[in-house]
Coordinates of C-alpha atoms in Angstrom, one line a residue:
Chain A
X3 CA 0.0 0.0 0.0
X4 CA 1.8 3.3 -1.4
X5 CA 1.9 6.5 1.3
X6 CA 0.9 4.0 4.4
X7 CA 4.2 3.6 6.3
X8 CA 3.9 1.3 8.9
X9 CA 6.7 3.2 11.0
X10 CA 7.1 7.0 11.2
X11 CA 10.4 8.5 11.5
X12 CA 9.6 9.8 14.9
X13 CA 9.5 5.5 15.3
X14 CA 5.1 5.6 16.0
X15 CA 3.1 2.8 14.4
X16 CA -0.2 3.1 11.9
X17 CA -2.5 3.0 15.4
X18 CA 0.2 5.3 17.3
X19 CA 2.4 2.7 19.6
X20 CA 5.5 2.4 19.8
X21 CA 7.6 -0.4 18.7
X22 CA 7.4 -2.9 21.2
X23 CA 4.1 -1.6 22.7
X24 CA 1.7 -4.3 23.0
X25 CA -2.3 -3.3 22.2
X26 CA -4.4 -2.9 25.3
X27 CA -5.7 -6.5 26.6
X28 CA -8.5 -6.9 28.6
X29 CA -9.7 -10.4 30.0
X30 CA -12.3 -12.0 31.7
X31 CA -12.8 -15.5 33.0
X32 CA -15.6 -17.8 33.9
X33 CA -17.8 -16.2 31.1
X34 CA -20.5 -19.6 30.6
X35 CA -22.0 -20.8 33.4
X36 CA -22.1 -24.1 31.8
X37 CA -18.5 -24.9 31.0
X38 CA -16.0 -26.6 33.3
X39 CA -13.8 -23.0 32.1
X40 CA -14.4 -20.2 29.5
X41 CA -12.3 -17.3 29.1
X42 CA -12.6 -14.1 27.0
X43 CA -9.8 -11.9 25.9
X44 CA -9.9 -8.5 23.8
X45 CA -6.3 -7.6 22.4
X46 CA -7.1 -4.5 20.4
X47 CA -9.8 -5.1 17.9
X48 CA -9.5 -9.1 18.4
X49 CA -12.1 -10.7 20.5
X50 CA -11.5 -14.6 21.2
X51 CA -13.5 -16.3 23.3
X52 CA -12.2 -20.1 24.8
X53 CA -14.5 -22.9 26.1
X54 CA -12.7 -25.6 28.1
X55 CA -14.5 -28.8 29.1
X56 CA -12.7 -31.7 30.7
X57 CA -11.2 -33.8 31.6
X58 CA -13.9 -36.6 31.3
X59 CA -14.6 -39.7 29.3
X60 CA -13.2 -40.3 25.9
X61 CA -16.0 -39.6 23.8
X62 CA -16.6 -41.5 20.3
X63 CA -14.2 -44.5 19.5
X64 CA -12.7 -45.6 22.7
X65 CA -9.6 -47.0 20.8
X66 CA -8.6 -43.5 20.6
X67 CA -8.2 -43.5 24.6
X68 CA -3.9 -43.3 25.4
X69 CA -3.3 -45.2 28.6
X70 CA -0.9 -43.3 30.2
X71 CA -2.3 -39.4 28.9
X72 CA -4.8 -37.3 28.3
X73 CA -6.1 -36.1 24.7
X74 CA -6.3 -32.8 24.2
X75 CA -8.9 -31.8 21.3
X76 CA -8.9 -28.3 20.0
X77 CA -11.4 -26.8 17.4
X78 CA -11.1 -23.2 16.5
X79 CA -13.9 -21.5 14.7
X80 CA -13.8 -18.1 13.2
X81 CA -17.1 -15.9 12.9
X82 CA -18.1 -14.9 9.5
X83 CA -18.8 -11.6 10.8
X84 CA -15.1 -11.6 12.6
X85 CA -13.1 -10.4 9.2
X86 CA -13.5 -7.3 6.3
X87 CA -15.7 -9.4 4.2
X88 CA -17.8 -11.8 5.4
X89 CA -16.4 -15.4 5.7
X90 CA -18.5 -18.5 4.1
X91 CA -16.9 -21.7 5.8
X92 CA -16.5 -21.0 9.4
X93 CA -14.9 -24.4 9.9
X94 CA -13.9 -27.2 8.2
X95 CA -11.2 -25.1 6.0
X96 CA -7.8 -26.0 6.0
X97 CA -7.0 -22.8 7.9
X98 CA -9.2 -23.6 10.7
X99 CA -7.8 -27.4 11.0
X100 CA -4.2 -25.8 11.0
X101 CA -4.9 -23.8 14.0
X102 CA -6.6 -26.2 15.8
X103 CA -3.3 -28.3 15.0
X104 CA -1.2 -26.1 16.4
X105 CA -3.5 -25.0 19.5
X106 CA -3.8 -28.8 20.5
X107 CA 0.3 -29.2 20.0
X108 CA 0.9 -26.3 22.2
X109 CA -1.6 -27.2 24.6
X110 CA -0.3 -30.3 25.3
X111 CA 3.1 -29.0 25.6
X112 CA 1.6 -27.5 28.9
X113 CA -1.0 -29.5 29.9
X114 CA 0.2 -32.1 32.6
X115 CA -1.6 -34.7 30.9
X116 CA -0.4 -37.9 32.6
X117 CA -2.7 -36.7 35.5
X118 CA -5.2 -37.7 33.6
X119 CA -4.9 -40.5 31.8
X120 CA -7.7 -41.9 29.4
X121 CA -9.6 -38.9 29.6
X122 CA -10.7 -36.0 27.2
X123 CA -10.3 -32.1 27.0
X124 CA -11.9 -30.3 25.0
X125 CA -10.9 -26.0 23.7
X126 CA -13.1 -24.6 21.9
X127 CA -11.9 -21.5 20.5
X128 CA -13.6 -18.8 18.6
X129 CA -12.1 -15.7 17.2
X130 CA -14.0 -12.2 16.0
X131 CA -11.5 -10.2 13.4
X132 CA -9.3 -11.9 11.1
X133 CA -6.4 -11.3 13.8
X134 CA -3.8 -13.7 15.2
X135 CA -3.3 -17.1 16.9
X136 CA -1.8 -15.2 19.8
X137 CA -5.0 -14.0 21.1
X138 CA -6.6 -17.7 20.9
X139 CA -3.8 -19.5 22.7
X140 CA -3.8 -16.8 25.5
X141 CA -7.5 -17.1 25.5
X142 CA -7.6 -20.7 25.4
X143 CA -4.5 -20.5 28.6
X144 CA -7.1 -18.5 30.8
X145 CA -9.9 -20.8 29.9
X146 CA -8.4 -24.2 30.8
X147 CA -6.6 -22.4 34.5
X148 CA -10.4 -21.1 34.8
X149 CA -11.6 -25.1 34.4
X150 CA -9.0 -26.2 37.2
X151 CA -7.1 -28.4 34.8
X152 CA -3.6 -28.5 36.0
X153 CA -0.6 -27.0 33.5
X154 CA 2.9 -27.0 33.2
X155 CA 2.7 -22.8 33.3
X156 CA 0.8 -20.1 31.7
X157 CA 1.2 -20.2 27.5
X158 CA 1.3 -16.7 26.5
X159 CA 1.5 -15.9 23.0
X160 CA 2.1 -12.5 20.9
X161 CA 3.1 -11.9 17.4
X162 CA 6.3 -9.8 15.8
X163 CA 6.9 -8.4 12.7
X164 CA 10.1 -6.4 11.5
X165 CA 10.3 -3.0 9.6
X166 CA 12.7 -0.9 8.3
X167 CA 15.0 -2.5 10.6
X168 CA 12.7 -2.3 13.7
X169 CA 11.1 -5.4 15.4
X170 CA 7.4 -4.8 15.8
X171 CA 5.5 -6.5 18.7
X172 CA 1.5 -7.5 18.4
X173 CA 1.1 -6.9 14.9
X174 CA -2.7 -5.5 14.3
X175 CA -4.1 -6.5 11.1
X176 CA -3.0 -3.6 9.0
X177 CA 0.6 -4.6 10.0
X178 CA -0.4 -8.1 8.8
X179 CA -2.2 -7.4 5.5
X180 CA 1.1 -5.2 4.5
X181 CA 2.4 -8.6 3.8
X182 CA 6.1 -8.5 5.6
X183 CA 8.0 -11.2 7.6
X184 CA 5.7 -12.1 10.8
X185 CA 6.3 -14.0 13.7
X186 CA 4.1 -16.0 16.1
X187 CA 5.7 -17.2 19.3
X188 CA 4.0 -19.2 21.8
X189 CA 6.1 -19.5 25.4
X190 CA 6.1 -21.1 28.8
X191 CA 7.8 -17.8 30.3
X192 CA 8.9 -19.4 33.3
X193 CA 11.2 -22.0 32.0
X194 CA 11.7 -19.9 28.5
X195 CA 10.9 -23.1 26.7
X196 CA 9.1 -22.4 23.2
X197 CA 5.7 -24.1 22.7
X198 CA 5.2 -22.8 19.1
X199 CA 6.9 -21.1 16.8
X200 CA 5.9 -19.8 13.5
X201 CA 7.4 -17.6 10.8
X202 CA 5.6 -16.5 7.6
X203 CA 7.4 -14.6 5.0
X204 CA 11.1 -13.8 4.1
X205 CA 13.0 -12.5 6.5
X206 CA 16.7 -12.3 6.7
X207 CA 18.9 -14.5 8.7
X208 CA 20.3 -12.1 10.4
X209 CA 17.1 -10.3 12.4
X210 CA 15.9 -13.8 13.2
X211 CA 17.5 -13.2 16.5
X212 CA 15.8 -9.5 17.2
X213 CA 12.3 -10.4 16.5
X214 CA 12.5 -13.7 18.6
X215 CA 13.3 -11.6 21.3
X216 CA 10.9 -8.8 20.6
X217 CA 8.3 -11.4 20.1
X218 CA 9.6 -13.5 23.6
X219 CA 9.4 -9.9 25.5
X220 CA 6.1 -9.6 24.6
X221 CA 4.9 -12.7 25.7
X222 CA 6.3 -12.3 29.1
X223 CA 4.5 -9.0 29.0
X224 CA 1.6 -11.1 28.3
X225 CA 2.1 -13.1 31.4
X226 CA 2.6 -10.3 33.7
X227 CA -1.3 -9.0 32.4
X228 CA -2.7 -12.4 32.3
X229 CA -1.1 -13.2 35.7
X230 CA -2.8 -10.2 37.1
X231 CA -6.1 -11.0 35.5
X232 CA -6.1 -14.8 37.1
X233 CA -4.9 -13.2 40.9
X234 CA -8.1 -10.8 40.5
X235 CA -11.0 -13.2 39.4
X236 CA -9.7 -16.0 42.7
X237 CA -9.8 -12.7 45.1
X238 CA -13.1 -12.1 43.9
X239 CA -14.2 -15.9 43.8
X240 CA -13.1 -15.7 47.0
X241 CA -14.8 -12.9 48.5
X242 CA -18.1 -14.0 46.4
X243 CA -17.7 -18.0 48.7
X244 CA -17.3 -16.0 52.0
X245 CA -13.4 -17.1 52.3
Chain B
X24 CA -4.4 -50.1 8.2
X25 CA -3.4 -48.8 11.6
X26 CA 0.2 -48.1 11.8
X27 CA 2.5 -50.7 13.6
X28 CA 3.1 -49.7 17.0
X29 CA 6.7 -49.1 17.8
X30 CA 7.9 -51.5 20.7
X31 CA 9.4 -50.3 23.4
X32 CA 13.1 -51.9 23.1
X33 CA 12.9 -50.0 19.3
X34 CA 12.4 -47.1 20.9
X35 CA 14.9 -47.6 23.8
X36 CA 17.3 -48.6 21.0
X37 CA 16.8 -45.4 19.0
X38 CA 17.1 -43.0 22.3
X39 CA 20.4 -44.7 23.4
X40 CA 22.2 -44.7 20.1
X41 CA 20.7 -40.4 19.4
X42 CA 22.4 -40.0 23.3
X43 CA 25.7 -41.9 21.7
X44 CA 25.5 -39.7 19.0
X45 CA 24.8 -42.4 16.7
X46 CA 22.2 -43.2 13.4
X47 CA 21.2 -46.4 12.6
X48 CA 22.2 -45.5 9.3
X49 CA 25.3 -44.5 10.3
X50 CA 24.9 -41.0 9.1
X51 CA 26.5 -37.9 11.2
X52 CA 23.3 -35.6 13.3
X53 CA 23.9 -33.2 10.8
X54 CA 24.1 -35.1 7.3
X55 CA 21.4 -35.3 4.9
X56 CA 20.5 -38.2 2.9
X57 CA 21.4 -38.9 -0.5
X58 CA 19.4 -36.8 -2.9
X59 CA 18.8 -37.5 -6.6
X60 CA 16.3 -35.8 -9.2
X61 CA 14.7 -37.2 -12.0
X62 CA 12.5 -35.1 -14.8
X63 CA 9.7 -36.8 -16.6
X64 CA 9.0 -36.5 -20.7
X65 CA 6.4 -33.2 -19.8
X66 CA 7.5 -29.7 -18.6
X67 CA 6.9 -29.5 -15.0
X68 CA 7.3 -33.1 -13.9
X69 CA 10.0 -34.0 -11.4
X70 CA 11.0 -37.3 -8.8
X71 CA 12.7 -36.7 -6.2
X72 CA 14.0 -39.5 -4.1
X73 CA 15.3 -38.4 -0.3
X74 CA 17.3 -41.5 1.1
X75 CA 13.9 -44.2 0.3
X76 CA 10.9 -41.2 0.2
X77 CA 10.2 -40.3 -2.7
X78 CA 7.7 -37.6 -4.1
X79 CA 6.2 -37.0 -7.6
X80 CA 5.8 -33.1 -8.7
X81 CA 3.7 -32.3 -11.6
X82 CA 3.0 -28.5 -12.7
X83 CA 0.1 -27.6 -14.8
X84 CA -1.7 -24.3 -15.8
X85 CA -5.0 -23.3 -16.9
X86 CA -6.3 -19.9 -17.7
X87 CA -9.0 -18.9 -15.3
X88 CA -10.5 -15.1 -13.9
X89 CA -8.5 -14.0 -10.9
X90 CA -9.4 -13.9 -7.5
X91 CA -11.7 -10.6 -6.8
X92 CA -9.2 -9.0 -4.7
X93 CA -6.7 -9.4 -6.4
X94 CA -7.4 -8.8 -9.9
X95 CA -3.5 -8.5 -11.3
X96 CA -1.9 -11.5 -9.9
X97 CA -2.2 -15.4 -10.8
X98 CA -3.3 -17.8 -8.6
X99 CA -0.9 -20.9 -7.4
X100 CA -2.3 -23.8 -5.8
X101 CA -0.6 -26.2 -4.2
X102 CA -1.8 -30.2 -3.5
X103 CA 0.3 -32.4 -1.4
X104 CA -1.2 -35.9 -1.6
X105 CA 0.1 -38.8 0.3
X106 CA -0.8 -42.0 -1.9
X107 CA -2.1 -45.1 -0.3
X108 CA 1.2 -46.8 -1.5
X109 CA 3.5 -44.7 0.7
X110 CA 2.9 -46.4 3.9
X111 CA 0.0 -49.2 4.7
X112 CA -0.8 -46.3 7.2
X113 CA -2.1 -43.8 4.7
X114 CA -5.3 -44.7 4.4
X115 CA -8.6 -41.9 2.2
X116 CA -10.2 -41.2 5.5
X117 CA -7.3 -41.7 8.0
X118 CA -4.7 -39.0 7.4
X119 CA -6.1 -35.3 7.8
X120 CA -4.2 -34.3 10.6
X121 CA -0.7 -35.5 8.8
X122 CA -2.2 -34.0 5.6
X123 CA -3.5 -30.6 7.1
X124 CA 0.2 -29.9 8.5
X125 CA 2.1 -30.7 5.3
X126 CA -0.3 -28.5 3.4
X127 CA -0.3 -26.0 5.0
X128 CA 3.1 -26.0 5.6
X129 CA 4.1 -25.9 1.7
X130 CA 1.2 -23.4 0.7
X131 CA 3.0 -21.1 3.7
X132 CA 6.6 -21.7 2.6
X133 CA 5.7 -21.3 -1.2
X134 CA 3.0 -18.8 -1.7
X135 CA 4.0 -16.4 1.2
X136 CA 7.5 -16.6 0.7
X137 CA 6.6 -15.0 -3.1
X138 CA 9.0 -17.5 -4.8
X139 CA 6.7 -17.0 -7.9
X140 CA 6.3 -13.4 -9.7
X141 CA 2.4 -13.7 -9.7
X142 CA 2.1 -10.7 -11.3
X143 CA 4.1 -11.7 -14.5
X144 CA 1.2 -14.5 -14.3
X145 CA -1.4 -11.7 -15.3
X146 CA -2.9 -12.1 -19.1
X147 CA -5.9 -9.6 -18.9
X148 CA -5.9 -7.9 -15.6
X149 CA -9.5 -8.6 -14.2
X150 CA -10.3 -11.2 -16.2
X151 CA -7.4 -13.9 -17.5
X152 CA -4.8 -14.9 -15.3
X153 CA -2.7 -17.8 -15.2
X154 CA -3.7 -20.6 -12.3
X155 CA -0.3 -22.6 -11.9
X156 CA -1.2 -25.7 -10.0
X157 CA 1.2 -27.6 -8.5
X158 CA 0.4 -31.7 -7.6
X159 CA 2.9 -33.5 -5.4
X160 CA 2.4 -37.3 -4.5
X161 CA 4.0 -38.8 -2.1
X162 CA 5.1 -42.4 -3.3
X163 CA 7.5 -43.6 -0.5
X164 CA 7.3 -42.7 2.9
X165 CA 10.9 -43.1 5.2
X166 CA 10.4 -39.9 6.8
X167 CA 11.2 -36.4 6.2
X168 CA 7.9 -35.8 3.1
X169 CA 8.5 -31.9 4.2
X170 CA 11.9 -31.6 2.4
X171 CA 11.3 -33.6 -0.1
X172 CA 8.2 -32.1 -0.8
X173 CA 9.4 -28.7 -0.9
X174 CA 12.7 -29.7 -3.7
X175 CA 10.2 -31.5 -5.7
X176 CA 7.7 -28.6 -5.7
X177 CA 10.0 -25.9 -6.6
X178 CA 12.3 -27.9 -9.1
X179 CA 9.4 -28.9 -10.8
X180 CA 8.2 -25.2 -11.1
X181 CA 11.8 -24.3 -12.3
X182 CA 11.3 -27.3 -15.0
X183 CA 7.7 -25.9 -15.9
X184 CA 6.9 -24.3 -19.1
X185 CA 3.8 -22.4 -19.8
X186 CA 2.7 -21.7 -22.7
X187 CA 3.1 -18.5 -24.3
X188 CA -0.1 -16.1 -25.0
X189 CA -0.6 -12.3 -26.6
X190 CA -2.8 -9.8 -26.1
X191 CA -4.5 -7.4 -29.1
X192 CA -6.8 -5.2 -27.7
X193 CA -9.3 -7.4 -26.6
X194 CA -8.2 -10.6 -28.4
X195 CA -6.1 -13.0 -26.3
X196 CA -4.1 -15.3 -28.3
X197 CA -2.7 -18.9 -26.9
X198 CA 0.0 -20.6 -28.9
X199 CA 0.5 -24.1 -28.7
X200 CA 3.8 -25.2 -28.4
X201 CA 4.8 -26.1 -32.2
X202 CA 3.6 -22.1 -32.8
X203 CA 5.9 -20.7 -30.6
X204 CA 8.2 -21.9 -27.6
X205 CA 6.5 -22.1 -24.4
X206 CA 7.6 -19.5 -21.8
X207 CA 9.2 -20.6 -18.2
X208 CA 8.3 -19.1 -15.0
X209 CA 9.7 -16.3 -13.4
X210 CA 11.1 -17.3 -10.2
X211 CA 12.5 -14.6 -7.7
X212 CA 14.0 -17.5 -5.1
X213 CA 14.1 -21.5 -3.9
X214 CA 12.9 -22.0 -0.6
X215 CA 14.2 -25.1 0.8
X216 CA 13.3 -26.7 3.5
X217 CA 15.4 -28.1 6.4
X218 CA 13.6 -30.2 9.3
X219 CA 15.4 -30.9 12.6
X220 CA 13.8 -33.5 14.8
X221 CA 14.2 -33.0 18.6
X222 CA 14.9 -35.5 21.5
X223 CA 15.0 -35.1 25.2
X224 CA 13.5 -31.5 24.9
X225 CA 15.8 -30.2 23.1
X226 CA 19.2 -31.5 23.9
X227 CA 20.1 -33.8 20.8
X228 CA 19.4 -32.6 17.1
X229 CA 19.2 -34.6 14.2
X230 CA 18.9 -33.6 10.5
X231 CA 16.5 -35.1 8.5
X232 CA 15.3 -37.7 10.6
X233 CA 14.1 -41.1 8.7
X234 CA 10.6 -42.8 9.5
X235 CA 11.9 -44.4 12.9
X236 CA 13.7 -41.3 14.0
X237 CA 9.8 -39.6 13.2
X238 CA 8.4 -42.1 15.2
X239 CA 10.3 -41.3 18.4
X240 CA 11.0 -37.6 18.0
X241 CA 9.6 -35.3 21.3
X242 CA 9.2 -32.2 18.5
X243 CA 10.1 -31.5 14.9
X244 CA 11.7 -27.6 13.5
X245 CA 11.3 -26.4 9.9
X246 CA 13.5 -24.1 8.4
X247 CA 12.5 -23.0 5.1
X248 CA 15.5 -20.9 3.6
X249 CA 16.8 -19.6 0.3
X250 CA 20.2 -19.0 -0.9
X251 CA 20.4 -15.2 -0.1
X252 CA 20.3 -16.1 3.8
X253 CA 16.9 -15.4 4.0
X254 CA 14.2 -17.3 6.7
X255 CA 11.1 -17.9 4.3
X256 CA 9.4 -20.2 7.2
X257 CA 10.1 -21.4 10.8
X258 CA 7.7 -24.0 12.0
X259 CA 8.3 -26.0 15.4
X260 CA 6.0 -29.1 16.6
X261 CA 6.4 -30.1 20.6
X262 CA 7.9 -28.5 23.3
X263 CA 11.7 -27.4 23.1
X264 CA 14.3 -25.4 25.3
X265 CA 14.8 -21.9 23.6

């Protein structure tokens, strides 16, 4: 897109943050009554909202049961309202299966599924604007500490792009659609291990090392927010049961 | 057929002998396998064998309206298929998951990368552009289909001829090949991609793993790279140290 520069010279972005500024998150947990946990997260424009039910009895073919583990299933569903034009096939697509891939591979990264062995959990996961992966999988972390299932440690996730020889963190979809390197990054930021990582688009061998850190700063930004969020909603449980 | 399970003293085996710093092909952690090409009688069709995995590329193009959006650029498709005769495993209904990742994985590393000039692929903008489909089969699986996958797709597209076409106003002319010579594609860069397979979270590495190395790998990393030193994709399965 001629004349839209995605990084003034004074260094401000196309929605006025700085480089490594993340977009303003609010969360909420225990949303549905009715699941085991259910989270909802707003990181900018992108709403995604995460349904956790489990663990409980393998349903359909019990051959599928693993004796030792848990099986994680993850669907992610995107509105047909959520992007610029309207959306046909909200599920089913190739892009939806691929997230839910990689949701359920992270997610099991963190989940301490021997607990639970020959059991079920469920994510659910669905996303309003066209925005990123990060927002589900730190949806989808809220939702399954919200349903008491026991993890490794949080899984925060945030995006990073890199322009003009700047790393960008939490890419908005503007900064997406421009069509430059981006860089998804799922962590567990106490141990630093990498759940997920994902790179679209050329970038040179050389920044690789910048962005992963502008991406891994943000996630621990992430954790400090999310961290926050989860202290609130038990103080208020608490209060609420007469603790 | 389900897949064999892999018995425990295999797997014990393999762990021991990665810890030793030893293959049970008695390849280095870091050497490939040997790699040979192969073109077929058309334009655009390509074998490439990767150690025992083998995968069949075959380009063809079609002239069809462009996408809405984008009026001035071609379209490329990509199809990974993973034949029944690869493994007793692959069965029609049985291999989404498998077959999700790997597609998704080439469409990422091919399309978004912009190997392809899709704007050279433009006959009449709105309304003729070239769709450039690109088939791959797998016909042998002994691990590692991403890189093989990936060499076959984009030597077959460096193979491929299309054929060449003229504009007159409004009348688009196609010439079969004995009229004039059929044009190749314009390719900016190869991405190729490298997989590492991970063990003990991290601590041993191994390049291109083979089917049994697959089998009792904790995560897999893709690199997708081209010669100028540039990352075209980074994908990572499982949980890993940074």
């Amino acid at each position: 897109m001629a004349g839209l520069e995605l990084l003034s010279d004074q260094g401000y972005r196309v929605d006025g943050r700085r480089a490594g500024e993340l977009r303003k998150i609010q969360a909420r947990m225990g949303v549905f009554a009715q699941a085991d946990g259910s989270a909802y997260i707003e990181q900018g424009n992108t709403k995604a909202l995460a349904v956790v039910y489990g663990p409980h009895e393998i349903r359909g073919s019990r051959a599928r049961a693993l004796p030792d583990r848990a099986l994680v299933n993850c669907q992610y569903s995107s509105a047909t309202f959520s992007t610029g034009e309207r959306k046909r096939r909200p599920h089913g697509d190739r892009k939806s299966c691929e997230m839910g891939l990689q949701l359920r591979q992270t997610f099991e990264a963190a989940i301490l599924t021997q607990l639970h062995p020959r059991s079920q959990i469920d994510i659910y996961v669905l996303q309003a604007d066209g925005g990123t992966y990060a927002a589900c999988v730190n949806a989808a972390t809220l939702a399954v500490l919200d349903a008491g299932i026991p993890m490794r440690d949080f899984v925060c996730a945030c995006s990073a792009g890199f322009v003009d020889g700047t790393a960008l963190a939490d890419l908005s979809h503007v900064e997406e659609a421009a069509g430059g390197p981006q860089l998804a990054l799922a962590l567990l930021p106490a141990s630093g291990q990498i759940a997920l990582l994902e790179m679209d688009a050329r970038l040179h061998e050389d920044h690789l090392e910048r962005v992963l850190e502008a991406a891994a700063q943000a996630a621990r930004d992430v954790h400090t927010l999310l961290d926050r969020v989860v202290r609130q909603h038990v103080r208020e449980a608490s209060i609420l049961l007469g603790d | 057929m389900k897949e064999t399970p892999l018995s425990n003293c295999e797997r014990r085996f393999l762990l021991r002998a990665i810890e030793e710093k030893k293959r049970l092909d008695g390849r280095q952690t870091y050497d490939y396998r040997n790699i040979r090409i192969s073109f077929g009688t058309d334009y655009g069709c390509c074998i490439v064998e990767l150690g025992k995995t083998r995968v069949l590329g075959q380009v063809s193009c079609e002239l069809v309206s462009p996408k809405l959006n984008r009026a001035t650029e071609g379209i490329l498709f990509f199809n990974l298929e993973l034949s029944q005769m690869a493994a007793p495993a692959f069965e029609p209904g049985r291999q989404s998951d498998l077959l999700v990742k790997l597609n998704r994985l080439m469409e990422r590393c091919l399309r978004n990368s912009k190997c392809i000039d899709t704007e050279s692929l433009c006959v009449v903008a709105g309304e003729k552009v070239w769709q450039i489909r690109v088939d791959l089969h797998l016909l042998n699986h002994d691990g590692n289909i991403i890189d093989a996958a990936s060499i076959a797709a984009i030597v077959a597209l460096c193979h491929f001829r299309r054929p060449d076409v003229s504009v007159q106003g409004d009348e688009v002319t196609l010439y079969t090949p004995e009229e004039r010579d059929p044009v190749p594609l314009s390719i900016h860069h190869m991405p190729i991609c490298v997989s590492f397979a991970f063990f003990q979270q991290g601590t041993y590495l191994l390049v291109d793993p083979n089917e049994r190395e697959e089998r009792v790998m904790d995560g897999l990393l893709v690199i997708a790279m081209n010669k100028h030193r540039e990352i075209c994709t980074i994908q990572s399965s499982g949980s890993e140290m940074q």
